[in-house]
Amino acid sequence: MAHTKNDDSSFWRRADDSLIRYSGGGSFIRRIIERAEGVYLYDADGKPILDFTSGQEHELNPRSFKPRAGFVAPAASRQPGPPFLGNALAPRGGPCVQVEQYTSSGSRQSPASLNGWRIQRMRSPHRKIVYRQVRDSLSNSWHGVTFGSASMTFQTTRKGYGPAAAGSLVLPAPNGYRSPFRNPDGTHDWKKELDYGFSLIDAQSVGSLAAVIVEPILSSGGVIVLPPGYLRRLKEHCEARDMLLIVDEAQTGVGRTGKNFAFEHDGVVPDILTLSKTLGAGLPLSAVITSNKIEEAVHSKGFSFFTTHVSDPLPAAVGLRVLEVLERDNLAARAEALGQRFRAFLLGLQAQYECIGDVRGMGLMQGMEIVRDRTTKEPDEVLATALADRMLELGLSANVLRIPGTGSSFRMAPPLTITQDELDSGLAIIAEAFRSTKGANKALAVGTRD
Ligand SMILES: Cc1ncc(COP(=O)(O)O)c(C=O)c1O
């Protein structure tokens, strides 16, 4: 292949020599991204790359956002300046969304998960937290890498860092593609799976359960969508045990799934909600939202969460702007409509190519799993990576989950501001990648299409 500026050996030597390699044994993707505009990234050669990966809005990025003069200076942690995101979130998220504490540090959402975790622990300090887990390596939760949030994360990345926080229990992820819990007609019996999970929790519990934390779509775990009704039943299980329900909407919140928040699909209001990614539009911003009742309860016990950037006004202002644009441009409704188009395309592709074992997602978060064959469902990480590499060559960043154990699944989350034409050009690249990648283009034999 011709030498390009992306191959700049001095750049990559410096990167390899000076950066801690943090991606689970994988290497950096050899593409230098210099800028973003609209839904495109531009590499060192000026080549446009359509972004189906970041799940963030470049157009709403703070670089195109002008805060009013004198606005940016953070005060002391105890002096939160306006604006208050919570007021803006309240009418969008339902009755629980009243009190918020936004945090912005390098690791955006981890503080939010951690903060939610601290709130629930303080409410009932001796209680355990129930995490969602995975019996197979494809269906994992991800809440972050700080100690608290990593303790709630059940992926292969859990291994090798010593004991997690005490009291971390697990529930099975409802992976309809792989779960052994089946109805007589072969469909996924997620109710039995969840009830069984709780029977094991009850057996392990010493009677002090505190909370369940859950992603509406286990995104890094392979885009596992909670089945309709699942959150409601989960809430019932929580209520029966006086547990809190924490919903981590780092990826699904702020319009992505076709509603402002994914929990709305089930008509369930969480006790604690955590947000980031889309909310910050590229800036490190996360928010923890809870009811006045819970806030009062923990405040009276002396709840503290000091971080250097807690309640910073600049990221909060960006968050407010994002919420304004969400409403002004009907981004949730657009995500729903474009998501249906995206999904119909992927299902069409699955009808053609044997290697697409499963298609799943909601709104503008769609996934597909690449397998060796549909009967064994054996994951094919090598082919998935080859497909992702081919897409990048063709000008599309469509993330294959480069986390060991989930590398056979694509997780695609374009900016919510994407137009239909831009979406279609990304889909055309995906189609071309399947046509032109060795091993992928094994079409289904006529008569075997399901
Ligand atoms: C659902 C969810 N929660 C928490 C996190 C952690 O966020 P951060 O990487 O900003 O710490 C992520 C990151 O991808 C996530 O997807």
Tab-separated table of C-alpha atoms and ligand atoms in Angstrom:
chain	number	residue	atom	x	y	z
A	1	MET	CA	0.000	0.000	0.000
A	2	ALA	CA	1.242	3.525	-0.769
A	3	HIS	CA	2.948	5.406	2.035
A	4	THR	CA	0.625	7.940	3.634
A	5	LYS	CA	0.933	10.548	6.370
A	6	ASN	CA	-0.884	8.107	8.636
A	7	ASP	CA	2.181	5.870	8.482
A	8	ASP	CA	4.401	8.651	9.865
A	9	SER	CA	6.944	6.460	11.571
A	10	SER	CA	8.204	9.137	13.947
A	11	PHE	CA	4.652	9.754	15.185
A	12	TRP	CA	4.037	6.079	15.830
A	13	ARG	CA	7.457	5.563	17.378
A	14	ARG	CA	6.705	8.385	19.802
A	15	ALA	CA	3.239	6.964	20.488
A	16	ASP	CA	4.575	3.462	21.082
A	17	ASP	CA	7.460	4.682	23.214
A	18	SER	CA	5.644	7.200	25.331
A	19	LEU	CA	2.072	6.005	25.797
A	20	ILE	CA	1.019	3.318	28.206
A	21	ARG	CA	-0.663	0.740	26.009
A	22	TYR	CA	-4.049	0.345	27.608
A	23	SER	CA	-6.163	-1.604	25.160
A	24	GLY	CA	-6.153	-5.109	26.590
A	25	GLY	CA	-3.137	-6.313	24.628
A	26	GLY	CA	-4.332	-4.818	21.328
A	27	SER	CA	-2.376	-2.189	19.425
A	28	PHE	CA	-3.339	1.366	18.494
A	29	ILE	CA	-5.256	1.686	15.233
A	30	ARG	CA	-2.689	3.088	12.796
A	31	ARG	CA	-4.726	6.065	11.706
A	32	ILE	CA	-3.991	9.614	12.826
A	33	ILE	CA	-7.216	11.550	13.351
A	34	GLU	CA	-6.610	15.276	13.037
A	35	ARG	CA	-10.042	16.852	13.211
A	36	ALA	CA	-13.786	16.305	13.138
A	37	GLU	CA	-16.497	18.098	11.255
A	38	GLY	CA	-20.161	17.146	11.142
A	39	VAL	CA	-20.274	13.365	11.373
A	40	TYR	CA	-16.868	12.969	9.714
A	41	LEU	CA	-13.399	12.560	11.155
A	42	TYR	CA	-10.442	13.579	9.005
A	43	ASP	CA	-7.159	11.711	9.071
A	44	ALA	CA	-3.643	12.989	8.448
A	45	ASP	CA	-4.104	12.612	4.677
A	46	GLY	CA	-7.302	14.650	4.861
A	47	LYS	CA	-9.332	11.531	4.125
A	48	PRO	CA	-12.871	11.674	5.558
A	49	ILE	CA	-13.961	8.831	7.832
A	50	LEU	CA	-17.633	8.562	8.645
A	51	ASP	CA	-17.976	8.058	12.396
A	52	PHE	CA	-20.223	5.176	13.444
A	53	THR	CA	-18.193	4.611	16.590
A	54	SER	CA	-17.863	7.447	19.040
A	55	GLY	CA	-21.495	7.778	20.057
A	56	GLN	CA	-20.880	11.512	20.408
A	57	GLU	CA	-21.862	14.613	18.510
A	58	HIS	CA	-19.018	16.512	16.895
A	59	GLU	CA	-21.365	19.238	15.775
A	60	LEU	CA	-22.323	19.989	19.340
A	61	ASN	CA	-18.723	19.894	20.408
A	62	PRO	CA	-17.524	22.656	22.721
A	63	ARG	CA	-15.189	23.845	19.986
A	64	SER	CA	-18.273	25.074	18.170
A	65	PHE	CA	-19.841	26.242	21.404
A	66	LYS	CA	-19.227	29.737	22.691
A	67	PRO	CA	-19.713	30.078	26.443
A	68	ARG	CA	-20.566	33.543	27.570
A	69	ALA	CA	-17.672	35.663	28.811
A	70	GLY	CA	-16.334	34.885	32.236
A	71	PHE	CA	-18.117	31.598	32.316
A	72	VAL	CA	-15.409	29.012	32.303
A	73	ALA	CA	-13.739	29.484	35.664
A	74	PRO	CA	-14.518	26.633	37.998
A	75	ALA	CA	-15.072	27.721	41.568
A	76	ALA	CA	-14.176	25.586	44.563
A	77	SER	CA	-15.838	22.186	44.600
A	78	ARG	CA	-18.247	23.494	47.181
A	79	GLN	CA	-19.286	26.410	44.985
A	80	PRO	CA	-21.167	24.999	42.025
A	81	GLY	CA	-21.959	27.735	39.578
A	82	PRO	CA	-24.944	27.775	37.330
A	83	PRO	CA	-26.154	26.230	35.129
A	84	PHE	CA	-27.895	23.328	36.778
A	85	LEU	CA	-28.372	20.443	34.476
A	86	GLY	CA	-30.880	18.762	36.751
A	87	ASN	CA	-33.504	21.409	36.120
A	88	ALA	CA	-33.199	20.745	32.427
A	89	LEU	CA	-33.236	16.989	32.846
A	90	ALA	CA	-36.260	16.896	35.134
A	91	PRO	CA	-39.028	17.396	32.573
A	92	ARG	CA	-37.338	14.960	30.184
A	93	GLY	CA	-36.678	12.059	32.449
A	94	GLY	CA	-39.666	11.554	34.713
A	95	PRO	CA	-40.366	12.166	38.352
A	96	CYS	CA	-37.162	10.865	39.873
A	97	VAL	CA	-34.960	13.249	38.030
A	98	GLN	CA	-34.675	16.070	40.510
A	99	VAL	CA	-31.250	16.228	42.002
A	100	GLU	CA	-28.058	15.957	40.127
A	101	GLN	CA	-24.375	16.083	40.691
A	102	TYR	CA	-22.323	16.394	37.586
A	103	THR	CA	-18.782	15.328	37.553
A	104	SER	CA	-16.220	15.762	34.891
A	105	SER	CA	-12.917	14.109	35.181
A	106	GLY	CA	-10.720	12.285	32.730
A	107	SER	CA	-12.656	9.116	33.087
A	108	ARG	CA	-16.022	10.495	32.292
A	109	GLN	CA	-18.590	7.991	33.300
A	110	SER	CA	-16.656	6.058	35.871
A	111	PRO	CA	-17.100	8.865	38.365
A	112	ALA	CA	-20.810	8.822	37.647
A	113	SER	CA	-21.093	5.088	38.216
A	114	LEU	CA	-18.833	5.394	41.183
A	115	ASN	CA	-20.820	8.279	42.547
A	116	GLY	CA	-24.043	6.314	42.147
A	117	TRP	CA	-22.275	3.492	43.891
A	118	ARG	CA	-21.202	5.725	46.774
A	119	ILE	CA	-24.714	7.079	47.122
A	120	GLN	CA	-26.245	3.639	47.404
A	121	ARG	CA	-23.540	2.447	49.775
A	122	MET	CA	-24.064	5.383	52.044
A	123	ARG	CA	-27.766	4.792	52.069
A	124	SER	CA	-27.099	1.319	53.366
A	125	PRO	CA	-23.409	0.971	54.096
A	126	HIS	CA	-23.415	-2.693	54.910
A	127	ARG	CA	-25.383	-3.714	51.919
A	128	LYS	CA	-24.125	-5.451	48.893
A	129	ILE	CA	-24.571	-4.369	45.351
A	130	VAL	CA	-25.779	-6.786	42.737
A	131	TYR	CA	-24.060	-6.581	39.419
A	132	ARG	CA	-24.996	-8.032	36.157
A	133	GLN	CA	-22.848	-10.725	34.832
A	134	VAL	CA	-22.181	-12.974	32.150
A	135	ARG	CA	-21.909	-16.594	31.934
A	136	ASP	CA	-20.336	-16.470	28.568
A	137	SER	CA	-17.726	-13.981	27.631
A	138	LEU	CA	-19.872	-12.160	25.083
A	139	SER	CA	-22.423	-10.651	27.339
A	140	ASN	CA	-20.680	-8.425	29.835
A	141	SER	CA	-21.505	-5.290	31.717
A	142	TRP	CA	-19.226	-2.263	31.568
A	143	HIS	CA	-19.390	0.527	34.113
A	144	GLY	CA	-15.821	1.823	33.999
A	145	VAL	CA	-12.305	1.243	35.224
A	146	THR	CA	-12.088	3.045	38.560
A	147	PHE	CA	-12.055	0.624	41.472
A	148	GLY	CA	-15.744	1.014	42.303
A	149	SER	CA	-17.013	0.902	38.750
A	150	ALA	CA	-14.555	-1.825	37.731
A	151	SER	CA	-15.912	-3.927	40.578
A	152	MET	CA	-19.286	-3.640	38.888
A	153	THR	CA	-17.863	-4.571	35.494
A	154	PHE	CA	-17.919	-8.196	34.415
A	155	GLN	CA	-15.763	-8.499	31.342
A	156	THR	CA	-12.518	-10.296	30.697
A	157	THR	CA	-10.856	-6.984	31.689
A	158	ARG	CA	-11.784	-7.854	35.293
A	159	LYS	CA	-8.984	-10.391	35.464
A	160	GLY	CA	-5.566	-9.561	36.798
A	161	TYR	CA	-6.153	-6.555	39.042
A	162	GLY	CA	-6.663	-8.257	42.377
A	163	PRO	CA	-9.858	-8.586	44.392
A	164	ALA	CA	-12.832	-6.415	43.436
A	165	ALA	CA	-14.885	-4.551	46.035
A	166	ALA	CA	-16.444	-6.930	48.515
A	167	GLY	CA	-20.110	-7.657	47.976
A	168	SER	CA	-20.157	-7.820	44.216
A	169	LEU	CA	-22.780	-10.315	43.113
A	170	VAL	CA	-23.879	-11.114	39.597
A	171	LEU	CA	-27.018	-11.666	37.548
A	172	PRO	CA	-27.028	-13.313	34.134
A	173	ALA	CA	-27.113	-10.914	31.199
A	174	PRO	CA	-30.233	-11.558	29.107
A	175	ASN	CA	-28.500	-12.508	25.907
A	176	GLY	CA	-31.344	-13.762	23.726
A	177	TYR	CA	-28.913	-15.098	21.124
A	178	ARG	CA	-26.952	-17.290	23.503
A	179	SER	CA	-28.981	-17.812	26.664
A	180	PRO	CA	-29.756	-21.448	27.561
A	181	PHE	CA	-33.095	-20.295	29.062
A	182	ARG	CA	-35.653	-21.135	26.380
A	183	ASN	CA	-39.440	-21.261	26.090
A	184	PRO	CA	-40.888	-24.429	24.515
A	185	ASP	CA	-41.079	-22.565	21.186
A	186	GLY	CA	-37.353	-21.799	21.341
A	187	THR	CA	-37.676	-18.111	22.200
A	188	HIS	CA	-35.643	-16.623	25.029
A	189	ASP	CA	-37.234	-17.113	28.463
A	190	TRP	CA	-35.660	-14.036	30.068
A	191	LYS	CA	-38.192	-14.016	32.924
A	192	LYS	CA	-37.126	-17.443	34.100
A	193	GLU	CA	-33.495	-16.409	33.657
A	194	LEU	CA	-33.938	-13.265	35.749
A	195	ASP	CA	-35.969	-15.007	38.445
A	196	TYR	CA	-33.387	-17.769	38.601
A	197	GLY	CA	-30.635	-15.145	38.868
A	198	PHE	CA	-32.402	-13.592	41.840
A	199	SER	CA	-32.899	-16.995	43.476
A	200	LEU	CA	-29.105	-17.349	43.429
A	201	ILE	CA	-28.668	-13.809	44.754
A	202	ASP	CA	-31.088	-14.609	47.587
A	203	ALA	CA	-29.207	-17.804	48.353
A	204	GLN	CA	-25.917	-15.884	48.624
A	205	SER	CA	-27.312	-12.837	50.387
A	206	VAL	CA	-26.851	-12.337	54.107
A	207	GLY	CA	-29.958	-10.167	54.002
A	208	SER	CA	-28.423	-6.819	53.136
A	209	LEU	CA	-28.836	-6.268	49.433
A	210	ALA	CA	-28.496	-2.652	48.300
A	211	ALA	CA	-28.882	-2.043	44.579
A	212	VAL	CA	-28.790	-3.375	41.061
A	213	ILE	CA	-26.867	-1.419	38.423
A	214	VAL	CA	-27.781	-2.088	34.835
A	215	GLU	CA	-27.218	-0.761	31.321
A	216	PRO	CA	-30.398	-0.754	29.173
A	217	ILE	CA	-28.164	-1.988	26.349
A	218	LEU	CA	-25.023	-3.834	27.410
A	219	SER	CA	-23.043	-1.926	24.892
A	220	SER	CA	-19.434	-2.972	25.407
A	221	GLY	CA	-20.775	-6.426	26.196
A	222	GLY	CA	-21.857	-6.842	22.578
A	223	VAL	CA	-24.983	-4.643	22.227
A	224	ILE	CA	-27.221	-6.889	24.312
A	225	VAL	CA	-30.613	-5.151	24.504
A	226	LEU	CA	-32.685	-5.737	27.632
A	227	PRO	CA	-35.912	-7.424	26.442
A	228	PRO	CA	-39.117	-5.344	26.697
A	229	GLY	CA	-40.488	-5.705	30.225
A	230	TYR	CA	-37.105	-6.664	31.699
A	231	LEU	CA	-36.420	-3.395	33.534
A	232	ARG	CA	-39.943	-3.438	34.958
A	233	ARG	CA	-39.490	-6.925	36.346
A	234	LEU	CA	-36.051	-5.986	37.629
A	235	LYS	CA	-37.581	-3.046	39.464
A	236	GLU	CA	-40.172	-5.385	41.006
A	237	HIS	CA	-37.384	-7.660	42.216
A	238	CYS	CA	-35.589	-4.615	43.646
A	239	GLU	CA	-38.693	-3.348	45.406
A	240	ALA	CA	-39.363	-6.763	46.905
A	241	ARG	CA	-35.887	-6.634	48.481
A	242	ASP	CA	-35.743	-2.891	49.275
A	243	MET	CA	-32.973	-2.455	46.734
A	244	LEU	CA	-32.302	0.585	44.566
A	245	LEU	CA	-32.337	0.402	40.792
A	246	ILE	CA	-29.383	2.270	39.229
A	247	VAL	CA	-29.640	2.655	35.466
A	248	ASP	CA	-26.353	3.461	33.724
A	249	GLU	CA	-27.299	5.377	30.576
A	250	ALA	CA	-23.784	6.490	29.677
A	251	GLN	CA	-24.371	5.253	26.153
A	252	THR	CA	-28.144	4.987	25.816
A	253	GLY	CA	-29.187	8.274	27.432
A	254	VAL	CA	-30.011	11.545	25.700
A	255	GLY	CA	-31.987	10.281	22.736
A	256	ARG	CA	-29.913	7.460	21.344
A	257	THR	CA	-32.477	4.661	21.627
A	258	GLY	CA	-35.411	6.672	20.289
A	259	LYS	CA	-36.529	8.053	23.659
A	260	ASN	CA	-34.790	10.709	25.737
A	261	PHE	CA	-33.788	7.908	28.114
A	262	ALA	CA	-33.908	4.188	27.439
A	263	PHE	CA	-35.669	3.427	30.734
A	264	GLU	CA	-38.737	5.178	29.307
A	265	HIS	CA	-39.292	2.260	26.908
A	266	ASP	CA	-40.326	0.178	29.914
A	267	GLY	CA	-42.116	2.970	31.778
A	268	VAL	CA	-39.765	2.444	34.710
A	269	VAL	CA	-38.177	5.244	36.722
A	270	PRO	CA	-34.768	4.384	38.180
A	271	ASP	CA	-33.761	5.442	41.680
A	272	ILE	CA	-30.419	6.646	40.374
A	273	LEU	CA	-29.595	7.506	36.770
A	274	THR	CA	-26.080	8.053	35.424
A	275	LEU	CA	-25.317	9.818	32.138
A	276	SER	CA	-22.298	10.825	30.070
A	277	LYS	CA	-21.034	10.520	26.443
A	278	THR	CA	-23.756	12.219	24.342
A	279	LEU	CA	-24.430	14.609	27.225
A	280	GLY	CA	-20.921	16.038	26.992
A	281	ALA	CA	-20.624	16.063	23.186
A	282	GLY	CA	-16.951	15.245	23.366
A	283	LEU	CA	-16.253	17.002	26.662
A	284	PRO	CA	-15.714	14.876	29.775
A	285	LEU	CA	-19.070	15.325	31.488
A	286	SER	CA	-21.167	12.919	33.476
A	287	ALA	CA	-24.191	13.373	35.678
A	288	VAL	CA	-25.743	11.464	38.541
A	289	ILE	CA	-29.424	12.059	39.016
A	290	THR	CA	-31.604	10.883	41.856
A	291	SER	CA	-34.690	11.739	43.849
A	292	ASN	CA	-34.827	14.400	46.540
A	293	LYS	CA	-35.652	11.661	49.022
A	294	ILE	CA	-32.442	9.737	48.388
A	295	GLU	CA	-30.412	12.937	48.216
A	296	GLU	CA	-31.817	14.020	51.586
A	297	ALA	CA	-31.096	10.622	53.083
A	298	VAL	CA	-27.433	10.594	52.071
A	299	HIS	CA	-26.880	14.288	52.768
A	300	SER	CA	-28.074	13.793	56.336
A	301	LYS	CA	-25.385	11.133	56.694
A	302	GLY	CA	-22.659	13.490	55.441
A	303	PHE	CA	-22.337	12.312	51.827
A	304	SER	CA	-19.154	13.605	50.213
A	305	PHE	CA	-17.884	13.384	46.662
A	306	PHE	CA	-15.241	16.048	46.207
A	307	THR	CA	-13.389	15.962	42.936
A	308	THR	CA	-11.457	18.792	41.306
A	309	HIS	CA	-14.002	19.230	38.554
A	310	VAL	CA	-17.256	18.400	40.287
A	311	SER	CA	-19.986	20.842	39.231
A	312	ASP	CA	-17.762	22.730	36.775
A	313	PRO	CA	-19.846	25.274	34.907
A	314	LEU	CA	-18.338	24.854	31.433
A	315	PRO	CA	-19.133	21.178	30.879
A	316	ALA	CA	-22.512	21.714	32.531
A	317	ALA	CA	-23.250	24.482	30.046
A	318	VAL	CA	-22.307	22.179	27.194
A	319	GLY	CA	-24.645	19.540	28.646
A	320	LEU	CA	-27.464	22.067	28.753
A	321	ARG	CA	-26.821	23.021	25.151
A	322	VAL	CA	-26.921	19.357	24.145
A	323	LEU	CA	-30.275	18.967	25.896
A	324	GLU	CA	-31.601	22.048	24.094
A	325	VAL	CA	-30.534	20.667	20.733
A	326	LEU	CA	-31.968	17.244	21.627
A	327	GLU	CA	-35.343	18.887	21.969
A	328	ARG	CA	-35.039	21.496	19.240
A	329	ASP	CA	-34.023	18.992	16.575
A	330	ASN	CA	-36.140	16.083	17.803
A	331	LEU	CA	-33.033	13.952	18.012
A	332	ALA	CA	-34.738	11.080	19.838
A	333	ALA	CA	-37.455	10.748	17.174
A	334	ARG	CA	-34.805	10.951	14.454
A	335	ALA	CA	-32.783	8.245	16.194
A	336	GLU	CA	-35.864	6.040	16.212
A	337	ALA	CA	-36.579	6.540	12.488
A	338	LEU	CA	-32.957	6.258	11.341
A	339	GLY	CA	-32.448	3.305	13.684
A	340	GLN	CA	-35.245	1.428	11.942
A	341	ARG	CA	-33.576	2.068	8.597
A	342	PHE	CA	-30.222	0.945	10.009
A	343	ARG	CA	-31.731	-2.219	11.459
A	344	ALA	CA	-33.656	-3.099	8.287
A	345	PHE	CA	-30.385	-2.806	6.370
A	346	LEU	CA	-28.524	-5.074	8.805
A	347	LEU	CA	-31.305	-7.661	8.727
A	348	GLY	CA	-31.160	-7.580	4.924
A	349	LEU	CA	-27.421	-8.166	5.092
A	350	GLN	CA	-27.920	-11.021	7.542
A	351	ALA	CA	-30.272	-12.639	5.039
A	352	GLN	CA	-27.359	-12.680	2.581
A	353	TYR	CA	-24.304	-13.540	4.657
A	354	GLU	CA	-23.881	-16.665	6.741
A	355	CYS	CA	-21.347	-15.015	9.038
A	356	ILE	CA	-23.826	-12.553	10.563
A	357	GLY	CA	-25.141	-14.621	13.438
A	358	ASP	CA	-27.225	-11.954	15.120
A	359	VAL	CA	-28.412	-8.396	14.620
A	360	ARG	CA	-29.512	-6.402	17.663
A	361	GLY	CA	-29.875	-2.861	18.839
A	362	MET	CA	-32.211	0.051	19.332
A	363	GLY	CA	-32.357	3.423	17.629
A	364	LEU	CA	-28.922	4.658	16.709
A	365	MET	CA	-27.088	1.961	18.617
A	366	GLN	CA	-26.971	-1.135	16.464
A	367	GLY	CA	-24.859	-4.233	16.661
A	368	MET	CA	-24.166	-7.432	14.787
A	369	GLU	CA	-22.277	-10.516	15.798
A	370	ILE	CA	-19.934	-12.336	13.435
A	371	VAL	CA	-19.804	-16.123	13.801
A	372	ARG	CA	-18.064	-19.020	12.089
A	373	ASP	CA	-21.359	-20.684	11.358
A	374	ARG	CA	-24.878	-20.181	12.474
A	375	THR	CA	-25.374	-23.582	14.030
A	376	THR	CA	-22.382	-23.585	16.353
A	377	LYS	CA	-22.542	-19.786	16.870
A	378	GLU	CA	-18.803	-19.870	17.406
A	379	PRO	CA	-17.648	-16.228	17.546
A	380	ASP	CA	-15.282	-15.151	14.753
A	381	GLU	CA	-13.160	-12.297	16.092
A	382	VAL	CA	-10.636	-12.579	13.264
A	383	LEU	CA	-13.232	-12.083	10.551
A	384	ALA	CA	-14.956	-9.314	12.524
A	385	THR	CA	-11.660	-7.440	12.806
A	386	ALA	CA	-10.925	-7.951	9.096
A	387	LEU	CA	-14.344	-6.502	8.275
A	388	ALA	CA	-13.819	-3.500	10.575
A	389	ASP	CA	-10.385	-2.891	9.035
A	390	ARG	CA	-11.875	-3.053	5.537
A	391	MET	CA	-14.600	-0.570	6.525
A	392	LEU	CA	-11.947	1.813	7.819
A	393	GLU	CA	-10.050	1.478	4.543
A	394	LEU	CA	-13.262	2.390	2.750
A	395	GLY	CA	-13.839	5.422	4.995
A	396	LEU	CA	-16.047	4.202	7.836
A	397	SER	CA	-15.178	3.823	11.482
A	398	ALA	CA	-17.616	1.113	12.628
A	399	ASN	CA	-16.307	-0.166	15.872
A	400	VAL	CA	-15.738	-3.815	16.315
A	401	LEU	CA	-15.505	-4.232	20.077
A	402	ARG	CA	-11.791	-4.561	20.488
A	403	ILE	CA	-12.145	-5.901	24.008
A	404	PRO	CA	-10.930	-9.463	24.484
A	405	GLY	CA	-13.964	-11.729	24.612
A	406	THR	CA	-16.371	-9.435	22.783
A	407	GLY	CA	-14.320	-8.899	19.633
A	408	SER	CA	-16.782	-10.646	17.349
A	409	SER	CA	-19.473	-7.995	17.843
A	410	PHE	CA	-19.832	-4.686	16.084
A	411	ARG	CA	-21.141	-1.793	18.126
A	412	MET	CA	-22.268	1.037	15.902
A	413	ALA	CA	-23.394	4.370	17.327
A	414	PRO	CA	-23.215	7.267	14.859
A	415	PRO	CA	-23.692	10.843	16.044
A	416	LEU	CA	-27.382	11.588	16.603
A	417	THR	CA	-27.055	14.495	14.187
A	418	ILE	CA	-26.361	12.189	11.232
A	419	THR	CA	-28.537	12.737	8.154
A	420	GLN	CA	-30.239	9.938	6.240
A	421	ASP	CA	-27.865	10.412	3.304
A	422	GLU	CA	-24.838	10.166	5.580
A	423	LEU	CA	-26.257	7.064	7.226
A	424	ASP	CA	-26.883	5.514	3.819
A	425	SER	CA	-23.329	6.185	2.699
A	426	GLY	CA	-22.077	4.382	5.812
A	427	LEU	CA	-24.391	1.456	5.086
A	428	ALA	CA	-23.098	1.292	1.514
A	429	ILE	CA	-19.558	0.978	2.899
A	430	ILE	CA	-20.644	-1.843	5.227
A	431	ALA	CA	-22.214	-3.663	2.270
A	432	GLU	CA	-19.048	-3.209	0.209
A	433	ALA	CA	-16.891	-4.481	3.075
A	434	PHE	CA	-18.919	-7.704	3.236
A	435	ARG	CA	-18.642	-8.116	-0.543
A	436	SER	CA	-14.892	-7.606	-0.568
A	437	THR	CA	-13.569	-9.224	2.613
A	438	LYS	CA	-12.196	-12.704	2.283
A	439	GLY	CA	-14.191	-15.169	4.348
A	440	ALA	CA	-17.150	-12.824	4.841
A	441	ASN	CA	-18.616	-13.136	1.404
A	442	LYS	CA	-19.764	-16.698	1.878
A	443	ALA	CA	-23.380	-16.217	0.929
A	444	LEU	CA	-26.079	-18.342	2.498
A	445	ALA	CA	-27.058	-21.325	0.373
A	446	VAL	CA	-30.518	-20.880	-1.143
A	447	GLY	CA	-33.040	-22.591	1.121
A	448	THR	CA	-30.960	-22.149	4.266
A	449	ARG	CA	-31.802	-18.514	4.835
A	450	ASP	CA	-33.710	-18.012	8.049
B	1	LIG	C1	-22.420	1.992	30.094
B	1	LIG	C2	-21.097	2.596	30.478
B	1	LIG	N1	-20.888	2.979	31.734
B	1	LIG	C3	-19.707	3.526	32.103
B	1	LIG	C4	-18.681	3.694	31.196
B	1	LIG	C5	-17.366	4.291	31.625
B	1	LIG	O1	-17.208	5.585	31.126
B	1	LIG	P1	-15.747	6.261	31.037
B	1	LIG	O2	-15.003	5.446	30.041
B	1	LIG	O3	-16.008	7.645	30.573
B	1	LIG	O4	-15.168	6.187	32.382
B	1	LIG	C6	-18.858	3.317	29.889
B	1	LIG	C7	-17.761	3.491	28.899
B	1	LIG	O5	-17.822	3.146	27.775
B	1	LIG	C8	-20.092	2.738	29.512
B	1	LIG	O6	-20.281	2.327	28.266
